[in-house]
Amino acid sequence: MLGGCPAPRDITNNSIQPLPTTTPTPIPWLSLDPVCTGSITRAEWLVCDNPQLNALHRRLAQQWATARQYASDEKYGVLEDQLYALLSERDQCQDVLCVATAYRRYLDGPPPVVRPTPNKPKPKPGKPPKHGHWKPRPGGPSGPGWPPPGRDGDGPSCVATAGSQEALRLARQCARVNPSNGWGCSPQRSCGSLKRNVVKGCNETYRKPEFCPKI
């Protein structure tokens, strides 16, 4: 004691209390596998129980994990805000539709599908107009559809006027002296036409059949 005053005590470092340091709370980023144990909300239980919600959870977790790898500080802050907004919205849900809506709100949509422009169909070539080409029947009069059934240019058929027996007799004689004249020797020709063709054939035939002089 000096002059009636107590001697000063040595001050050690133990008398100075360090200020408490705070450890930042880790950001609860979504993991690929949702937390399904412990004290979880009904929304978290729905994510674990429902395969579709589980798939949405995995998609968003992968999307945010990829985005954080290349995010600037500003973008990182945006992702963090989205995370807390999702957790707040999701954990208030009580049904599957509400939880799915919360996840889809932050999922990036699929890239637009560019559909190829369909080519215009080539016009089909039109059918060529019909010009009325026809082939005349051998030995018959010219013109499409001529002669009409049962008659030729001379009138009704020989069958109709003289009977089938006479018509066939003249037709056979005509065909014998006119072997290449098919329609001209048909019994559907008129009897006059058949007789004229027989006479013509007899005149042009070297060896005349026995019926030629009788015509």
PDB file of N, CA and C in Angstrom, residues 18-116:
ATOM      1  N   PRO A  18     -14.274 -12.510 -24.726  1.00  0.00           N
ATOM      2  CA  PRO A  18     -14.408 -12.310 -26.188  1.00  0.00           C
ATOM      3  C   PRO A  18     -15.877 -12.202 -26.590  1.00  0.00           C
ATOM      4  N   LEU A  19     -16.137 -11.421 -27.642  1.00  0.00           N
ATOM      5  CA  LEU A  19     -17.503 -11.263 -28.153  1.00  0.00           C
ATOM      6  C   LEU A  19     -17.961 -12.566 -28.811  1.00  0.00           C
ATOM      7  N   PRO A  20     -19.182 -12.952 -28.576  1.00  0.00           N
ATOM      8  CA  PRO A  20     -19.663 -14.207 -29.190  1.00  0.00           C
ATOM      9  C   PRO A  20     -19.751 -14.061 -30.712  1.00  0.00           C
ATOM     10  N   THR A  21     -19.349 -15.105 -31.398  1.00  0.00           N
ATOM     11  CA  THR A  21     -19.425 -15.108 -32.865  1.00  0.00           C
ATOM     12  C   THR A  21     -20.643 -15.921 -33.299  1.00  0.00           C
ATOM     13  N   THR A  22     -21.279 -15.467 -34.368  1.00  0.00           N
ATOM     14  CA  THR A  22     -22.477 -16.155 -34.869  1.00  0.00           C
ATOM     15  C   THR A  22     -22.107 -16.970 -36.108  1.00  0.00           C
ATOM     16  N   THR A  23     -22.530 -18.223 -36.116  1.00  0.00           N
ATOM     17  CA  THR A  23     -22.323 -19.098 -37.274  1.00  0.00           C
ATOM     18  C   THR A  23     -23.531 -18.982 -38.203  1.00  0.00           C
ATOM     19  N   PRO A  24     -23.314 -18.609 -39.457  1.00  0.00           N
ATOM     20  CA  PRO A  24     -24.467 -18.449 -40.349  1.00  0.00           C
ATOM     21  C   PRO A  24     -25.215 -19.769 -40.536  1.00  0.00           C
ATOM     22  N   THR A  25     -26.520 -19.655 -40.528  1.00  0.00           N
ATOM     23  CA  THR A  25     -27.357 -20.847 -40.728  1.00  0.00           C
ATOM     24  C   THR A  25     -27.238 -21.319 -42.169  1.00  0.00           C
ATOM     25  N   PRO A  26     -26.956 -22.590 -42.372  1.00  0.00           N
ATOM     26  CA  PRO A  26     -26.837 -23.061 -43.760  1.00  0.00           C
ATOM     27  C   PRO A  26     -28.174 -22.943 -44.497  1.00  0.00           C
ATOM     28  N   ILE A  27     -28.054 -22.654 -45.753  1.00  0.00           N
ATOM     29  CA  ILE A  27     -29.262 -22.506 -46.571  1.00  0.00           C
ATOM     30  C   ILE A  27     -29.825 -23.892 -46.861  1.00  0.00           C
ATOM     31  N   PRO A  28     -31.093 -24.105 -46.576  1.00  0.00           N
ATOM     32  CA  PRO A  28     -31.675 -25.453 -46.755  1.00  0.00           C
ATOM     33  C   PRO A  28     -32.036 -25.756 -48.207  1.00  0.00           C
ATOM     34  N   TRP A  29     -31.006 -25.811 -49.054  1.00  0.00           N
ATOM     35  CA  TRP A  29     -31.288 -26.121 -50.455  1.00  0.00           C
ATOM     36  C   TRP A  29     -31.939 -27.497 -50.572  1.00  0.00           C
ATOM     37  N   LEU A  30     -32.743 -27.646 -51.587  1.00  0.00           N
ATOM     38  CA  LEU A  30     -33.410 -28.930 -51.805  1.00  0.00           C
ATOM     39  C   LEU A  30     -32.382 -29.988 -52.180  1.00  0.00           C
ATOM     40  N   SER A  31     -32.492 -31.148 -51.545  1.00  0.00           N
ATOM     41  CA  SER A  31     -31.672 -32.293 -51.943  1.00  0.00           C
ATOM     42  C   SER A  31     -32.459 -33.128 -52.951  1.00  0.00           C
ATOM     43  N   LEU A  32     -31.723 -33.920 -53.737  1.00  0.00           N
ATOM     44  CA  LEU A  32     -32.412 -34.736 -54.737  1.00  0.00           C
ATOM     45  C   LEU A  32     -33.405 -35.690 -54.087  1.00  0.00           C
ATOM     46  N   ASP A  33     -33.032 -36.248 -52.948  1.00  0.00           N
ATOM     47  CA  ASP A  33     -33.951 -37.114 -52.210  1.00  0.00           C
ATOM     48  C   ASP A  33     -34.618 -36.290 -51.119  1.00  0.00           C
ATOM     49  N   PRO A  34     -35.933 -36.149 -51.150  1.00  0.00           N
ATOM     50  CA  PRO A  34     -36.603 -35.329 -50.136  1.00  0.00           C
ATOM     51  C   PRO A  34     -36.445 -35.925 -48.740  1.00  0.00           C
ATOM     52  N   VAL A  35     -36.484 -35.058 -47.752  1.00  0.00           N
ATOM     53  CA  VAL A  35     -36.378 -35.493 -46.358  1.00  0.00           C
ATOM     54  C   VAL A  35     -37.694 -36.145 -45.959  1.00  0.00           C
ATOM     55  N   CYS A  36     -37.617 -37.402 -45.565  1.00  0.00           N
ATOM     56  CA  CYS A  36     -38.835 -38.148 -45.250  1.00  0.00           C
ATOM     57  C   CYS A  36     -38.824 -38.713 -43.830  1.00  0.00           C
ATOM     58  N   THR A  37     -37.893 -38.288 -42.992  1.00  0.00           N
ATOM     59  CA  THR A  37     -37.822 -38.785 -41.616  1.00  0.00           C
ATOM     60  C   THR A  37     -37.855 -37.605 -40.667  1.00  0.00           C
ATOM     61  N   GLY A  38     -38.088 -37.923 -39.387  1.00  0.00           N
ATOM     62  CA  GLY A  38     -38.112 -36.879 -38.388  1.00  0.00           C
ATOM     63  C   GLY A  38     -39.424 -36.113 -38.401  1.00  0.00           C
ATOM     64  N   SER A  39     -39.360 -34.907 -37.889  1.00  0.00           N
ATOM     65  CA  SER A  39     -40.548 -34.055 -37.821  1.00  0.00           C
ATOM     66  C   SER A  39     -40.711 -33.332 -39.153  1.00  0.00           C
ATOM     67  N   ILE A  40     -41.655 -33.784 -39.946  1.00  0.00           N
ATOM     68  CA  ILE A  40     -41.875 -33.182 -41.263  1.00  0.00           C
ATOM     69  C   ILE A  40     -43.316 -32.705 -41.355  1.00  0.00           C
ATOM     70  N   THR A  41     -43.519 -31.760 -42.247  1.00  0.00           N
ATOM     71  CA  THR A  41     -44.859 -31.215 -42.455  1.00  0.00           C
ATOM     72  C   THR A  41     -45.677 -32.177 -43.321  1.00  0.00           C
ATOM     73  N   ARG A  42     -46.978 -31.902 -43.387  1.00  0.00           N
ATOM     74  CA  ARG A  42     -47.823 -32.739 -44.239  1.00  0.00           C
ATOM     75  C   ARG A  42     -47.399 -32.603 -45.702  1.00  0.00           C
ATOM     76  N   ALA A  43     -47.006 -31.399 -46.109  1.00  0.00           N
ATOM     77  CA  ALA A  43     -46.579 -31.207 -47.494  1.00  0.00           C
ATOM     78  C   ALA A  43     -45.350 -32.050 -47.799  1.00  0.00           C
ATOM     79  N   GLU A  44     -44.394 -32.097 -46.859  1.00  0.00           N
ATOM     80  CA  GLU A  44     -43.204 -32.923 -47.067  1.00  0.00           C
ATOM     81  C   GLU A  44     -43.578 -34.408 -47.122  1.00  0.00           C
ATOM     82  N   TRP A  45     -44.550 -34.796 -46.312  1.00  0.00           N
ATOM     83  CA  TRP A  45     -44.981 -36.194 -46.344  1.00  0.00           C
ATOM     84  C   TRP A  45     -45.625 -36.531 -47.688  1.00  0.00           C
ATOM     85  N   LEU A  46     -46.389 -35.573 -48.232  1.00  0.00           N
ATOM     86  CA  LEU A  46     -46.995 -35.797 -49.545  1.00  0.00           C
ATOM     87  C   LEU A  46     -45.925 -35.959 -50.621  1.00  0.00           C
ATOM     88  N   VAL A  47     -44.852 -35.174 -50.534  1.00  0.00           N
ATOM     89  CA  VAL A  47     -43.762 -35.288 -51.505  1.00  0.00           C
ATOM     90  C   VAL A  47     -43.121 -36.668 -51.419  1.00  0.00           C
ATOM     91  N   CYS A  48     -42.974 -37.193 -50.206  1.00  0.00           N
ATOM     92  CA  CYS A  48     -42.371 -38.514 -50.045  1.00  0.00           C
ATOM     93  C   CYS A  48     -43.310 -39.619 -50.514  1.00  0.00           C
ATOM     94  N   ASP A  49     -44.607 -39.404 -50.368  1.00  0.00           N
ATOM     95  CA  ASP A  49     -45.573 -40.463 -50.643  1.00  0.00           C
ATOM     96  C   ASP A  49     -46.033 -40.494 -52.092  1.00  0.00           C
ATOM     97  N   ASN A  50     -46.041 -39.342 -52.749  1.00  0.00           N
ATOM     98  CA  ASN A  50     -46.602 -39.261 -54.098  1.00  0.00           C
ATOM     99  C   ASN A  50     -45.480 -39.272 -55.138  1.00  0.00           C
ATOM    100  N   PRO A  51     -45.461 -40.237 -56.069  1.00  0.00           N
ATOM    101  CA  PRO A  51     -44.369 -40.306 -57.057  1.00  0.00           C
ATOM    102  C   PRO A  51     -44.285 -39.067 -57.948  1.00  0.00           C
ATOM    103  N   GLN A  52     -45.417 -38.482 -58.305  1.00  0.00           N
ATOM    104  CA  GLN A  52     -45.384 -37.297 -59.164  1.00  0.00           C
ATOM    105  C   GLN A  52     -44.785 -36.104 -58.434  1.00  0.00           C
ATOM    106  N   LEU A  53     -45.168 -35.919 -57.170  1.00  0.00           N
ATOM    107  CA  LEU A  53     -44.567 -34.826 -56.395  1.00  0.00           C
ATOM    108  C   LEU A  53     -43.082 -35.086 -56.170  1.00  0.00           C
ATOM    109  N   ASN A  54     -42.729 -36.344 -55.961  1.00  0.00           N
ATOM    110  CA  ASN A  54     -41.319 -36.687 -55.779  1.00  0.00           C
ATOM    111  C   ASN A  54     -40.517 -36.322 -57.022  1.00  0.00           C
ATOM    112  N   ALA A  55     -41.097 -36.573 -58.202  1.00  0.00           N
ATOM    113  CA  ALA A  55     -40.398 -36.238 -59.444  1.00  0.00           C
ATOM    114  C   ALA A  55     -40.262 -34.729 -59.603  1.00  0.00           C
ATOM    115  N   LEU A  56     -41.302 -33.968 -59.237  1.00  0.00           N
ATOM    116  CA  LEU A  56     -41.213 -32.502 -59.304  1.00  0.00           C
ATOM    117  C   LEU A  56     -40.129 -31.992 -58.359  1.00  0.00           C
ATOM    118  N   HIS A  57     -40.063 -32.571 -57.168  1.00  0.00           N
ATOM    119  CA  HIS A  57     -39.037 -32.165 -56.199  1.00  0.00           C
ATOM    120  C   HIS A  57     -37.638 -32.402 -56.769  1.00  0.00           C
ATOM    121  N   ARG A  58     -37.417 -33.562 -57.367  1.00  0.00           N
ATOM    122  CA  ARG A  58     -36.102 -33.876 -57.925  1.00  0.00           C
ATOM    123  C   ARG A  58     -35.745 -32.928 -59.071  1.00  0.00           C
ATOM    124  N   ARG A  59     -36.716 -32.638 -59.913  1.00  0.00           N
ATOM    125  CA  ARG A  59     -36.450 -31.732 -61.039  1.00  0.00           C
ATOM    126  C   ARG A  59     -36.029 -30.351 -60.547  1.00  0.00           C
ATOM    127  N   LEU A  60     -36.754 -29.826 -59.578  1.00  0.00           N
ATOM    128  CA  LEU A  60     -36.424 -28.487 -59.087  1.00  0.00           C
ATOM    129  C   LEU A  60     -35.092 -28.492 -58.341  1.00  0.00           C
ATOM    130  N   ALA A  61     -34.827 -29.550 -57.573  1.00  0.00           N
ATOM    131  CA  ALA A  61     -33.542 -29.631 -56.867  1.00  0.00           C
ATOM    132  C   ALA A  61     -32.389 -29.660 -57.863  1.00  0.00           C
ATOM    133  N   GLN A  62     -32.519 -30.437 -58.931  1.00  0.00           N
ATOM    134  CA  GLN A  62     -31.469 -30.503 -59.946  1.00  0.00           C
ATOM    135  C   GLN A  62     -31.337 -29.179 -60.682  1.00  0.00           C
ATOM    136  N   GLN A  63     -32.466 -28.540 -60.960  1.00  0.00           N
ATOM    137  CA  GLN A  63     -32.435 -27.250 -61.665  1.00  0.00           C
ATOM    138  C   GLN A  63     -31.690 -26.205 -60.855  1.00  0.00           C
ATOM    139  N   TRP A  64     -31.997 -26.115 -59.564  1.00  0.00           N
ATOM    140  CA  TRP A  64     -31.333 -25.106 -58.737  1.00  0.00           C
ATOM    141  C   TRP A  64     -29.865 -25.460 -58.498  1.00  0.00           C
ATOM    142  N   ALA A  65     -29.540 -26.748 -58.371  1.00  0.00           N
ATOM    143  CA  ALA A  65     -28.138 -27.137 -58.180  1.00  0.00           C
ATOM    144  C   ALA A  65     -27.307 -26.753 -59.395  1.00  0.00           C
ATOM    145  N   THR A  66     -27.843 -26.937 -60.581  1.00  0.00           N
ATOM    146  CA  THR A  66     -27.123 -26.557 -61.800  1.00  0.00           C
ATOM    147  C   THR A  66     -26.988 -25.049 -61.904  1.00  0.00           C
ATOM    148  N   ALA A  67     -28.053 -24.334 -61.559  1.00  0.00           N
ATOM    149  CA  ALA A  67     -28.022 -22.872 -61.666  1.00  0.00           C
ATOM    150  C   ALA A  67     -27.023 -22.265 -60.687  1.00  0.00           C
ATOM    151  N   ARG A  68     -26.859 -22.855 -59.505  1.00  0.00           N
ATOM    152  CA  ARG A  68     -25.938 -22.294 -58.508  1.00  0.00           C
ATOM    153  C   ARG A  68     -24.487 -22.422 -58.942  1.00  0.00           C
ATOM    154  N   GLN A  69     -24.176 -23.405 -59.766  1.00  0.00           N
ATOM    155  CA  GLN A  69     -22.782 -23.604 -60.175  1.00  0.00           C
ATOM    156  C   GLN A  69     -22.257 -22.432 -60.995  1.00  0.00           C
ATOM    157  N   TYR A  70     -23.109 -21.786 -61.740  1.00  0.00           N
ATOM    158  CA  TYR A  70     -22.658 -20.715 -62.636  1.00  0.00           C
ATOM    159  C   TYR A  70     -23.315 -19.380 -62.294  1.00  0.00           C
ATOM    160  N   ALA A  71     -23.916 -19.291 -61.107  1.00  0.00           N
ATOM    161  CA  ALA A  71     -24.679 -18.084 -60.775  1.00  0.00           C
ATOM    162  C   ALA A  71     -23.761 -16.983 -60.265  1.00  0.00           C
ATOM    163  N   SER A  72     -24.060 -15.761 -60.670  1.00  0.00           N
ATOM    164  CA  SER A  72     -23.395 -14.595 -60.082  1.00  0.00           C
ATOM    165  C   SER A  72     -23.975 -14.365 -58.688  1.00  0.00           C
ATOM    166  N   ASP A  73     -23.374 -13.408 -57.953  1.00  0.00           N
ATOM    167  CA  ASP A  73     -23.878 -13.129 -56.605  1.00  0.00           C
ATOM    168  C   ASP A  73     -25.337 -12.682 -56.656  1.00  0.00           C
ATOM    169  N   GLU A  74     -25.657 -11.882 -57.661  1.00  0.00           N
ATOM    170  CA  GLU A  74     -27.036 -11.405 -57.774  1.00  0.00           C
ATOM    171  C   GLU A  74     -27.985 -12.559 -58.072  1.00  0.00           C
ATOM    172  N   LYS A  75     -27.588 -13.413 -59.015  1.00  0.00           N
ATOM    173  CA  LYS A  75     -28.425 -14.558 -59.359  1.00  0.00           C
ATOM    174  C   LYS A  75     -28.539 -15.517 -58.190  1.00  0.00           C
ATOM    175  N   TYR A  76     -27.459 -15.678 -57.429  1.00  0.00           N
ATOM    176  CA  TYR A  76     -27.488 -16.570 -56.275  1.00  0.00           C
ATOM    177  C   TYR A  76     -28.506 -16.082 -55.250  1.00  0.00           C
ATOM    178  N   GLY A  77     -28.539 -14.756 -55.068  1.00  0.00           N
ATOM    179  CA  GLY A  77     -29.518 -14.191 -54.140  1.00  0.00           C
ATOM    180  C   GLY A  77     -30.945 -14.419 -54.606  1.00  0.00           C
ATOM    181  N   VAL A  78     -31.154 -14.347 -55.925  1.00  0.00           N
ATOM    182  CA  VAL A  78     -32.496 -14.603 -56.466  1.00  0.00           C
ATOM    183  C   VAL A  78     -32.903 -16.048 -56.213  1.00  0.00           C
ATOM    184  N   LEU A  79     -31.966 -16.979 -56.421  1.00  0.00           N
ATOM    185  CA  LEU A  79     -32.265 -18.384 -56.179  1.00  0.00           C
ATOM    186  C   LEU A  79     -32.587 -18.638 -54.711  1.00  0.00           C
ATOM    187  N   GLU A  80     -31.870 -17.966 -53.836  1.00  0.00           N
ATOM    188  CA  GLU A  80     -32.133 -18.139 -52.404  1.00  0.00           C
ATOM    189  C   GLU A  80     -33.521 -17.618 -52.035  1.00  0.00           C
ATOM    190  N   ASP A  81     -33.895 -16.478 -52.609  1.00  0.00           N
ATOM    191  CA  ASP A  81     -35.235 -15.938 -52.347  1.00  0.00           C
ATOM    192  C   ASP A  81     -36.314 -16.893 -52.860  1.00  0.00           C
ATOM    193  N   GLN A  82     -36.069 -17.485 -54.025  1.00  0.00           N
ATOM    194  CA  GLN A  82     -37.041 -18.431 -54.565  1.00  0.00           C
ATOM    195  C   GLN A  82     -37.176 -19.659 -53.664  1.00  0.00           C
ATOM    196  N   LEU A  83     -36.054 -20.119 -53.109  1.00  0.00           N
ATOM    197  CA  LEU A  83     -36.088 -21.284 -52.233  1.00  0.00           C
ATOM    198  C   LEU A  83     -36.984 -21.031 -51.027  1.00  0.00           C
ATOM    199  N   TYR A  84     -36.759 -19.907 -50.338  1.00  0.00           N
ATOM    200  CA  TYR A  84     -37.551 -19.631 -49.138  1.00  0.00           C
ATOM    201  C   TYR A  84     -39.018 -19.377 -49.488  1.00  0.00           C
ATOM    202  N   ALA A  85     -39.254 -18.792 -50.650  1.00  0.00           N
ATOM    203  CA  ALA A  85     -40.643 -18.591 -51.070  1.00  0.00           C
ATOM    204  C   ALA A  85     -41.322 -19.937 -51.321  1.00  0.00           C
ATOM    205  N   LEU A  86     -40.593 -20.874 -51.955  1.00  0.00           N
ATOM    206  CA  LEU A  86     -41.158 -22.202 -52.194  1.00  0.00           C
ATOM    207  C   LEU A  86     -41.470 -22.906 -50.884  1.00  0.00           C
ATOM    208  N   LEU A  87     -40.496 -22.906 -49.953  1.00  0.00           N
ATOM    209  CA  LEU A  87     -40.702 -23.614 -48.693  1.00  0.00           C
ATOM    210  C   LEU A  87     -41.883 -23.042 -47.930  1.00  0.00           C
ATOM    211  N   SER A  88     -42.011 -21.714 -47.942  1.00  0.00           N
ATOM    212  CA  SER A  88     -43.123 -21.081 -47.241  1.00  0.00           C
ATOM    213  C   SER A  88     -44.459 -21.459 -47.869  1.00  0.00           C
ATOM    214  N   GLU A  89     -44.495 -21.449 -49.203  1.00  0.00           N
ATOM    215  CA  GLU A  89     -45.748 -21.772 -49.897  1.00  0.00           C
ATOM    216  C   GLU A  89     -46.067 -23.257 -49.786  1.00  0.00           C
ATOM    217  N   ARG A  90     -45.057 -24.099 -49.971  1.00  0.00           N
ATOM    218  CA  ARG A  90     -45.293 -25.547 -49.954  1.00  0.00           C
ATOM    219  C   ARG A  90     -45.756 -26.045 -48.599  1.00  0.00           C
ATOM    220  N   ASP A  91     -45.102 -25.564 -47.527  1.00  0.00           N
ATOM    221  CA  ASP A  91     -45.385 -26.109 -46.204  1.00  0.00           C
ATOM    222  C   ASP A  91     -46.754 -25.713 -45.684  1.00  0.00           C
ATOM    223  N   GLN A  92     -47.424 -24.799 -46.380  1.00  0.00           N
ATOM    224  CA  GLN A  92     -48.791 -24.451 -45.996  1.00  0.00           C
ATOM    225  C   GLN A  92     -49.821 -25.328 -46.710  1.00  0.00           C
ATOM    226  N   CYS A  93     -49.361 -26.149 -47.656  1.00  0.00           N
ATOM    227  CA  CYS A  93     -50.283 -26.964 -48.451  1.00  0.00           C
ATOM    228  C   CYS A  93     -50.747 -28.180 -47.652  1.00  0.00           C
ATOM    229  N   GLN A  94     -51.957 -28.613 -47.993  1.00  0.00           N
ATOM    230  CA  GLN A  94     -52.530 -29.789 -47.354  1.00  0.00           C
ATOM    231  C   GLN A  94     -52.935 -30.866 -48.360  1.00  0.00           C
ATOM    232  N   ASP A  95     -52.744 -30.591 -49.661  1.00  0.00           N
ATOM    233  CA  ASP A  95     -53.140 -31.589 -50.660  1.00  0.00           C
ATOM    234  C   ASP A  95     -52.105 -31.613 -51.784  1.00  0.00           C
ATOM    235  N   VAL A  96     -52.230 -32.623 -52.619  1.00  0.00           N
ATOM    236  CA  VAL A  96     -51.257 -32.857 -53.685  1.00  0.00           C
ATOM    237  C   VAL A  96     -51.256 -31.725 -54.699  1.00  0.00           C
ATOM    238  N   LEU A  97     -52.437 -31.245 -55.081  1.00  0.00           N
ATOM    239  CA  LEU A  97     -52.517 -30.199 -56.097  1.00  0.00           C
ATOM    240  C   LEU A  97     -51.820 -28.925 -55.644  1.00  0.00           C
ATOM    241  N   CYS A  98     -51.993 -28.566 -54.393  1.00  0.00           N
ATOM    242  CA  CYS A  98     -51.353 -27.350 -53.869  1.00  0.00           C
ATOM    243  C   CYS A  98     -49.831 -27.489 -53.894  1.00  0.00           C
ATOM    244  N   VAL A  99     -49.318 -28.654 -53.477  1.00  0.00           N
ATOM    245  CA  VAL A  99     -47.864 -28.859 -53.466  1.00  0.00           C
ATOM    246  C   VAL A  99     -47.315 -28.838 -54.893  1.00  0.00           C
ATOM    247  N   ALA A 100     -48.018 -29.498 -55.810  1.00  0.00           N
ATOM    248  CA  ALA A 100     -47.555 -29.520 -57.199  1.00  0.00           C
ATOM    249  C   ALA A 100     -47.523 -28.122 -57.790  1.00  0.00           C
ATOM    250  N   THR A 101     -48.525 -27.307 -57.461  1.00  0.00           N
ATOM    251  CA  THR A 101     -48.556 -25.929 -57.969  1.00  0.00           C
ATOM    252  C   THR A 101     -47.367 -25.135 -57.452  1.00  0.00           C
ATOM    253  N   ALA A 102     -47.011 -25.347 -56.188  1.00  0.00           N
ATOM    254  CA  ALA A 102     -45.874 -24.625 -55.611  1.00  0.00           C
ATOM    255  C   ALA A 102     -44.576 -24.990 -56.325  1.00  0.00           C
ATOM    256  N   TYR A 103     -44.357 -26.259 -56.598  1.00  0.00           N
ATOM    257  CA  TYR A 103     -43.130 -26.670 -57.286  1.00  0.00           C
ATOM    258  C   TYR A 103     -43.102 -26.158 -58.727  1.00  0.00           C
ATOM    259  N   ARG A 104     -44.222 -26.290 -59.407  1.00  0.00           N
ATOM    260  CA  ARG A 104     -44.244 -25.890 -60.820  1.00  0.00           C
ATOM    261  C   ARG A 104     -44.039 -24.386 -60.994  1.00  0.00           C
ATOM    262  N   ARG A 105     -44.344 -23.629 -59.959  1.00  0.00           N
ATOM    263  CA  ARG A 105     -44.167 -22.177 -60.058  1.00  0.00           C
ATOM    264  C   ARG A 105     -42.703 -21.802 -60.290  1.00  0.00           C
ATOM    265  N   TYR A 106     -41.786 -22.639 -59.832  1.00  0.00           N
ATOM    266  CA  TYR A 106     -40.364 -22.302 -59.931  1.00  0.00           C
ATOM    267  C   TYR A 106     -39.604 -23.200 -60.906  1.00  0.00           C
ATOM    268  N   LEU A 107     -40.280 -24.146 -61.476  1.00  0.00           N
ATOM    269  CA  LEU A 107     -39.624 -24.995 -62.469  1.00  0.00           C
ATOM    270  C   LEU A 107     -39.546 -24.282 -63.809  1.00  0.00           C
ATOM    271  N   ASP A 108     -38.405 -24.398 -64.437  1.00  0.00           N
ATOM    272  CA  ASP A 108     -38.281 -23.871 -65.797  1.00  0.00           C
ATOM    273  C   ASP A 108     -39.095 -24.748 -66.735  1.00  0.00           C
ATOM    274  N   GLY A 109     -39.815 -24.105 -67.628  1.00  0.00           N
ATOM    275  CA  GLY A 109     -40.588 -24.870 -68.597  1.00  0.00           C
ATOM    276  C   GLY A 109     -39.673 -25.525 -69.612  1.00  0.00           C
ATOM    277  N   PRO A 110     -40.146 -26.559 -70.264  1.00  0.00           N
ATOM    278  CA  PRO A 110     -39.334 -27.205 -71.305  1.00  0.00           C
ATOM    279  C   PRO A 110     -39.116 -26.262 -72.468  1.00  0.00           C
ATOM    280  N   PRO A 111     -38.017 -26.393 -73.175  1.00  0.00           N
ATOM    281  CA  PRO A 111     -37.775 -25.517 -74.332  1.00  0.00           C
ATOM    282  C   PRO A 111     -38.873 -25.700 -75.363  1.00  0.00           C
ATOM    283  N   PRO A 112     -39.260 -24.626 -76.005  1.00  0.00           N
ATOM    284  CA  PRO A 112     -40.334 -24.745 -76.996  1.00  0.00           C
ATOM    285  C   PRO A 112     -39.944 -25.687 -78.120  1.00  0.00           C
ATOM    286  N   VAL A 113     -40.868 -26.512 -78.470  1.00  0.00           N
ATOM    287  CA  VAL A 113     -40.641 -27.470 -79.553  1.00  0.00           C
ATOM    288  C   VAL A 113     -40.893 -26.775 -80.882  1.00  0.00           C
ATOM    289  N   VAL A 114     -39.853 -26.730 -81.691  1.00  0.00           N
ATOM    290  CA  VAL A 114     -39.977 -26.103 -83.008  1.00  0.00           C
ATOM    291  C   VAL A 114     -40.475 -27.163 -83.972  1.00  0.00           C
ATOM    292  N   ARG A 115     -41.694 -27.009 -84.358  1.00  0.00           N
ATOM    293  CA  ARG A 115     -42.270 -27.981 -85.279  1.00  0.00           C
ATOM    294  C   ARG A 115     -41.938 -27.588 -86.710  1.00  0.00           C
ATOM    295  N   PRO A 116     -41.525 -28.560 -87.500  1.00  0.00           N
ATOM    296  CA  PRO A 116     -41.197 -28.224 -88.893  1.00  0.00           C
ATOM    297  C   PRO A 116     -42.430 -27.752 -89.641  1.00  0.00           C
TER     298      PRO A 116
END
